[in-house]
Coordinates of C-alpha atoms in Angstrom, one line a residue:
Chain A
X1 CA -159.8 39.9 -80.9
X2 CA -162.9 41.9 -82.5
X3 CA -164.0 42.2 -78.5
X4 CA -160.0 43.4 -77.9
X5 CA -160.6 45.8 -81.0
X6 CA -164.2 47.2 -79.7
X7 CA -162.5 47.6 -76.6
X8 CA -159.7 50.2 -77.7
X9 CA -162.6 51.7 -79.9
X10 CA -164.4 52.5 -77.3
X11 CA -161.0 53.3 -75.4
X12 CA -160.5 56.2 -78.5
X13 CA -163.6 57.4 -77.9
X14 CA -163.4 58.1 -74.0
X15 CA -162.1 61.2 -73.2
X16 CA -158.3 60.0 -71.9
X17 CA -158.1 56.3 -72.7
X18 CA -155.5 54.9 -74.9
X19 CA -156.2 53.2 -78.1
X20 CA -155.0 49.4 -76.6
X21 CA -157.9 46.9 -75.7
X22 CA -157.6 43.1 -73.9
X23 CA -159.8 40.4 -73.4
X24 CA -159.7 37.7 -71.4
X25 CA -161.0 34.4 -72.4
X26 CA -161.6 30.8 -70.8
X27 CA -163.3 28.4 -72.3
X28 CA -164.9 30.5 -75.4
X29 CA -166.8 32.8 -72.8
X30 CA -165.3 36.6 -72.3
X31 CA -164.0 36.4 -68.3
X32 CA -162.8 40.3 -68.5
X33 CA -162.0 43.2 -70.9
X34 CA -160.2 46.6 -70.9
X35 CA -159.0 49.4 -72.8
X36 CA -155.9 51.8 -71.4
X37 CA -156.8 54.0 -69.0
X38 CA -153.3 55.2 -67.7
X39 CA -154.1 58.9 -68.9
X40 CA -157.5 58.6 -66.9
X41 CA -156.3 57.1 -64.0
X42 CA -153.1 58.9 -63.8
X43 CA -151.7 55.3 -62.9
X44 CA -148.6 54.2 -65.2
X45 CA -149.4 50.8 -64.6
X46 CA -153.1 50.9 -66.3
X47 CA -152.4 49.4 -69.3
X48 CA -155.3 47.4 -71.2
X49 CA -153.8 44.4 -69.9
X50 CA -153.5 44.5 -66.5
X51 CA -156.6 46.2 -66.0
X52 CA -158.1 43.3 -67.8
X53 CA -156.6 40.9 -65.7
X54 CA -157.4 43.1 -62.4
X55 CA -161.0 42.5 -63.4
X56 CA -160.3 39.3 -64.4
X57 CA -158.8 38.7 -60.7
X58 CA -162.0 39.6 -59.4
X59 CA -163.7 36.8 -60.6
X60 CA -161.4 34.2 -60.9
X61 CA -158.5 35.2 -58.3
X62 CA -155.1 34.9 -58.9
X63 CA -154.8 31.6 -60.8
X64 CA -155.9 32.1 -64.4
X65 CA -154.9 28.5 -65.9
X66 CA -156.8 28.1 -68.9
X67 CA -157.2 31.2 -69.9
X68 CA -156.3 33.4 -73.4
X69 CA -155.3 36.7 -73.6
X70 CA -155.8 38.6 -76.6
X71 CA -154.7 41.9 -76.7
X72 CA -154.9 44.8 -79.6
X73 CA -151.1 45.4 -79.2
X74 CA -148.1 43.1 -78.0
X75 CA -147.8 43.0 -74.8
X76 CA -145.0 45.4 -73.3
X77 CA -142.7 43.5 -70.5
X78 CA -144.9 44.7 -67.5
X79 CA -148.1 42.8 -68.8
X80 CA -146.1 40.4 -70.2
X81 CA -145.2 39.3 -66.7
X82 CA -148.3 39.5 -65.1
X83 CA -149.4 37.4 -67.8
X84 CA -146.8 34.7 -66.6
X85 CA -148.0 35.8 -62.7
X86 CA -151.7 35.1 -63.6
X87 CA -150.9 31.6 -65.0
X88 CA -152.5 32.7 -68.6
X89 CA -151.8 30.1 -71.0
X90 CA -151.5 32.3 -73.8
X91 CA -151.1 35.3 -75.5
X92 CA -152.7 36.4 -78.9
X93 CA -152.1 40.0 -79.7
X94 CA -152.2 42.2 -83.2
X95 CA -149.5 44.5 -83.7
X96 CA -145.9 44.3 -83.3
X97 CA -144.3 46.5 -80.6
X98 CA -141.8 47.6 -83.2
X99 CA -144.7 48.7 -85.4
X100 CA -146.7 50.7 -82.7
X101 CA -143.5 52.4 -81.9
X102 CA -142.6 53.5 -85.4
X103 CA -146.0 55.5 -85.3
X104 CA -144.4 57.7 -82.7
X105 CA -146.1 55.9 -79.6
X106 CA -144.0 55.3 -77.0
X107 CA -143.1 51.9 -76.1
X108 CA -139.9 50.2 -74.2
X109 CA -136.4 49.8 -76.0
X110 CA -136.5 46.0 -75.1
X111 CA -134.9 44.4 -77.9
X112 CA -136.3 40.3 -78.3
X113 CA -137.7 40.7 -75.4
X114 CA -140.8 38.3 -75.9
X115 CA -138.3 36.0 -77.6
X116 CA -135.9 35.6 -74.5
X117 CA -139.8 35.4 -72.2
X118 CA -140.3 32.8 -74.9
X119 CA -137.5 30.6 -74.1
X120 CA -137.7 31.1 -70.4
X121 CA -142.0 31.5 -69.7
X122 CA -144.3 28.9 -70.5
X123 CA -146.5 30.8 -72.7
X124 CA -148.1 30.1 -75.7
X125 CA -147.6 33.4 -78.4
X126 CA -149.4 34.0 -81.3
X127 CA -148.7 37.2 -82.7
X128 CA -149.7 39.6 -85.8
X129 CA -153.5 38.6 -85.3
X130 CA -155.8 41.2 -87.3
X131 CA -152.9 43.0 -87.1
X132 CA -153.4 45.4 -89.9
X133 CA -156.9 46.2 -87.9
X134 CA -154.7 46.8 -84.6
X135 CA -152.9 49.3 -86.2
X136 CA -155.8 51.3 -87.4
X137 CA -156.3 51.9 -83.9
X138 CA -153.5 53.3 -83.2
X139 CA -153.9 55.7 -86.6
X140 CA -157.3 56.9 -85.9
X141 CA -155.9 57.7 -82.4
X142 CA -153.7 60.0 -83.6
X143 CA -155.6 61.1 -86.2
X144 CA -158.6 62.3 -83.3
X145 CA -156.2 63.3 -80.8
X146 CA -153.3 64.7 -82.9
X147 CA -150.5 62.7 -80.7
X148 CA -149.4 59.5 -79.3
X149 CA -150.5 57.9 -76.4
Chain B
X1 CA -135.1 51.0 -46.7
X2 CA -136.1 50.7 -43.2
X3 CA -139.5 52.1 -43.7
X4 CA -139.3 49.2 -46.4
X5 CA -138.3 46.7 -44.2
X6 CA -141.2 48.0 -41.6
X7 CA -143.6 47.5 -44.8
X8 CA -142.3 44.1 -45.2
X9 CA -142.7 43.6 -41.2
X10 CA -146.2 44.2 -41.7
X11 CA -146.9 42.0 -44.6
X12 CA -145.6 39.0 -42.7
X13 CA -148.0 40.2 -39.8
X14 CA -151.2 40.4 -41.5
X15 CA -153.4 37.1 -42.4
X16 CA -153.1 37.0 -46.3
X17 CA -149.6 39.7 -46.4
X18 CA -146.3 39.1 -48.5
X19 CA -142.9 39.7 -46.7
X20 CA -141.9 42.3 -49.1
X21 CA -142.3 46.1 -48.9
X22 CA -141.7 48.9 -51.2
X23 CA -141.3 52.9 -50.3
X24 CA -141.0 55.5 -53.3
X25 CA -139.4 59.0 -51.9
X26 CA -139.0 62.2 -53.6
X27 CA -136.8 65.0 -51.9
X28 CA -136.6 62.8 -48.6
X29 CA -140.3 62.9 -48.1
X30 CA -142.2 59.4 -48.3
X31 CA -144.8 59.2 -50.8
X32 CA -146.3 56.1 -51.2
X33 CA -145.5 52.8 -49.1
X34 CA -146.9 49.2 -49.5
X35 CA -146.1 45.6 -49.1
X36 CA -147.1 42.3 -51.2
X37 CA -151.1 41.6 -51.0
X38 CA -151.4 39.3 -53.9
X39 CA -152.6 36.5 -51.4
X40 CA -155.2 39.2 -49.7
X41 CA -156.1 40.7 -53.0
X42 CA -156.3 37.6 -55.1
X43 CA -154.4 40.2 -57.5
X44 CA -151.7 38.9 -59.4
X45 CA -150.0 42.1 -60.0
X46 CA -150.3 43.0 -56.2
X47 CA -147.0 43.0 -55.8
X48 CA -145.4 45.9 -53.4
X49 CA -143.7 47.6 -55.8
X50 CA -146.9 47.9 -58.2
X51 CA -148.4 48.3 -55.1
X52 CA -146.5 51.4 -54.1
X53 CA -146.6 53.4 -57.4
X54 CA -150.9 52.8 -57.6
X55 CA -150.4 54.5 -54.2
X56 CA -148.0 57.4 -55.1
X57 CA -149.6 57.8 -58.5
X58 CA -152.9 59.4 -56.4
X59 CA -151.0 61.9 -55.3
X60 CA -148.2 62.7 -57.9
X61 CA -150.0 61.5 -61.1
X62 CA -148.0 59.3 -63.9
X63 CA -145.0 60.9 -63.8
X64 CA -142.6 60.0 -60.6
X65 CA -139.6 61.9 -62.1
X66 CA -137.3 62.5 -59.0
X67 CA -138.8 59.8 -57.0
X68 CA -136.6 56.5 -55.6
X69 CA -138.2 53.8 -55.0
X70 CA -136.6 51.3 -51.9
X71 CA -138.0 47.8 -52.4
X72 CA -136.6 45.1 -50.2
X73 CA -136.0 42.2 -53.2
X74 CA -135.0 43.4 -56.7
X75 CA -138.1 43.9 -58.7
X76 CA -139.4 41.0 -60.8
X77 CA -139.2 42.4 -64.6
X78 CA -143.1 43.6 -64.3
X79 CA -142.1 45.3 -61.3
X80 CA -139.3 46.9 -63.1
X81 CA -141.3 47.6 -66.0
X82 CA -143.6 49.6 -64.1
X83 CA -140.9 51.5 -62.3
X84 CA -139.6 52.7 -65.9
X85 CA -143.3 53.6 -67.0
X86 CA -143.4 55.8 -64.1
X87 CA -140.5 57.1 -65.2
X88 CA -139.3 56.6 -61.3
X89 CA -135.4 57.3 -61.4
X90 CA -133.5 55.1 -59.1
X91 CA -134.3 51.8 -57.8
X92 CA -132.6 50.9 -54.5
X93 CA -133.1 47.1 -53.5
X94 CA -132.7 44.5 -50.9
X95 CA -132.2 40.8 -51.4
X96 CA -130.9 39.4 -54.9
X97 CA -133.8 37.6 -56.9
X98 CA -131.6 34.7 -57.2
X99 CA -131.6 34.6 -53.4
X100 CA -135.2 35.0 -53.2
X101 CA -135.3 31.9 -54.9
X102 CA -132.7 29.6 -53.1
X103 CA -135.2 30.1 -50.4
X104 CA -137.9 29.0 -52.3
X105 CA -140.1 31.1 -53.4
X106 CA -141.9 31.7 -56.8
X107 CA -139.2 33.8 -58.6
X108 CA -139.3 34.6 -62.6
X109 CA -136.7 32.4 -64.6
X110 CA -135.1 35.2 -66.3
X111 CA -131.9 35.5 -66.7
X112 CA -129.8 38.7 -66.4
X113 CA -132.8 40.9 -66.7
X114 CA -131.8 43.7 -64.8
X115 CA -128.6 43.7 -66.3
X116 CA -130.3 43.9 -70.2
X117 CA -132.5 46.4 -68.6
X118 CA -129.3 48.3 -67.2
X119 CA -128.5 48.2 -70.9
X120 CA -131.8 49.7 -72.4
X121 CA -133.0 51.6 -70.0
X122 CA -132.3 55.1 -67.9
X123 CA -133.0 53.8 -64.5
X124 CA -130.0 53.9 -61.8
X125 CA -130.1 50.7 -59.7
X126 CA -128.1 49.8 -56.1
X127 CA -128.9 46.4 -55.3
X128 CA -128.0 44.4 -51.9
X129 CA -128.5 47.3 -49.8
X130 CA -129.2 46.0 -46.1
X131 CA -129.6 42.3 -48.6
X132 CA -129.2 40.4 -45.5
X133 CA -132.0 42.5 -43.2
X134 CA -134.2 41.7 -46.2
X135 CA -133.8 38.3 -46.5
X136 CA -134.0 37.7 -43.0
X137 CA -137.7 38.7 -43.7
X138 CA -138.3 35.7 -45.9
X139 CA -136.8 33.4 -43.4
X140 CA -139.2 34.9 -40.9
X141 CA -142.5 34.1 -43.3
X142 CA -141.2 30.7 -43.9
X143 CA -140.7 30.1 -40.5
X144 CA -144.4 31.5 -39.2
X145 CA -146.5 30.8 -42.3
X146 CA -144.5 27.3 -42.6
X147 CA -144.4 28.3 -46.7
X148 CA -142.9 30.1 -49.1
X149 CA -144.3 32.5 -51.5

């Protein structure tokens, strides 16, 4: 998760990339990691996730069995499902959609989404990791560009 | 949808292709089109619908306000999630997911998702348009590849 955290640091600091960062993880060694670039790109579907696991793709193709995700924010239902495509065992993330979205960012009105991919997915999800940290992210963001993402 | 269905065509025809195929249109013009190349990629979020907005997103940015996309089997909930982050404002599809999976292939286990979506979010959906064209096409890759999905 520090690596997830550096990640959106460094995603702050770029000139249009979003204060969310993932890593990808099998076997304690970092396969992949990415920060938003949607705003860079100009691609809606660039979130810190599935840029990680595009990268991630590139090295270990389409099956990712074994791996972690950790990622600075929960994952919205996009990611969350190509989480469940890329065969990721689990999910680690910081802060709470709810609390991301209460700083003004904008997120989807899914309510108990993750609980309803809980009971149906066979993910592992551990949620509110360095949370508190996560959130500073999303703060100082806001702070340096004076709006959401 | 044709154009779709053409997209789909040519998914089943290439080496490593999926048998489904996405078009996203804005004022009767096509902008983007694209089929399934998870297989060919080794990208698990290479689906055609993902596939589709990457494409249109080079040449209308984030925002696809105005845009329908066609896409010959209801979008999986990433799918679908991406079509609302591209703020894309109708989704016109084929073949039924639970159809998609009689036949056997890889479908999410999530039930009524497009209908809690319906409920949350500001997308206009027509499903089963030309469903039976569509499915057809996932006959035809079971047939020729001797597999499904």
């Amino acid at each position: 998760m520090r690596e997830a955290i550096k990640e959106a640091t460094s995603g702050i600091k770029a000139k249009d990339g979003g204060p969310f960062g993932a890593v990808i993880v099998r076997d304690d060694k970092i396969i992949a990691k990415a920060h938003n670039t949607v705003l860079f790109s100009r691609d809606p579907t660039a979130h810190a996730e599935i840029n990680a696991i595009r990268a991630a793709s590139k090295k270990l193709g389409k099956d990712m069995s074994g791996c972690v995700i950790y990622s600075t924010t929960e994952p919205c239902p996009m990611c969350f499902s190509a989480i469940h495509w890329a065969k990721i065992d689990k999910v680690v993330f910081g802060t709470k959609i709810e609390d991301v979205a209460k700083l003004g960012f904008n997120e989807m009105p899914i309510k108990d989404f993750t609980l309803k991919f809980l009971g149906n997915l066979k993910i592992e999800i551990e949620g509110d990791f360095l949370s508190m940290e996560c959130l500073e992210l999303l703060s100082k963001y806001k702070k340096i560009k004076g709006e959401t993402y």
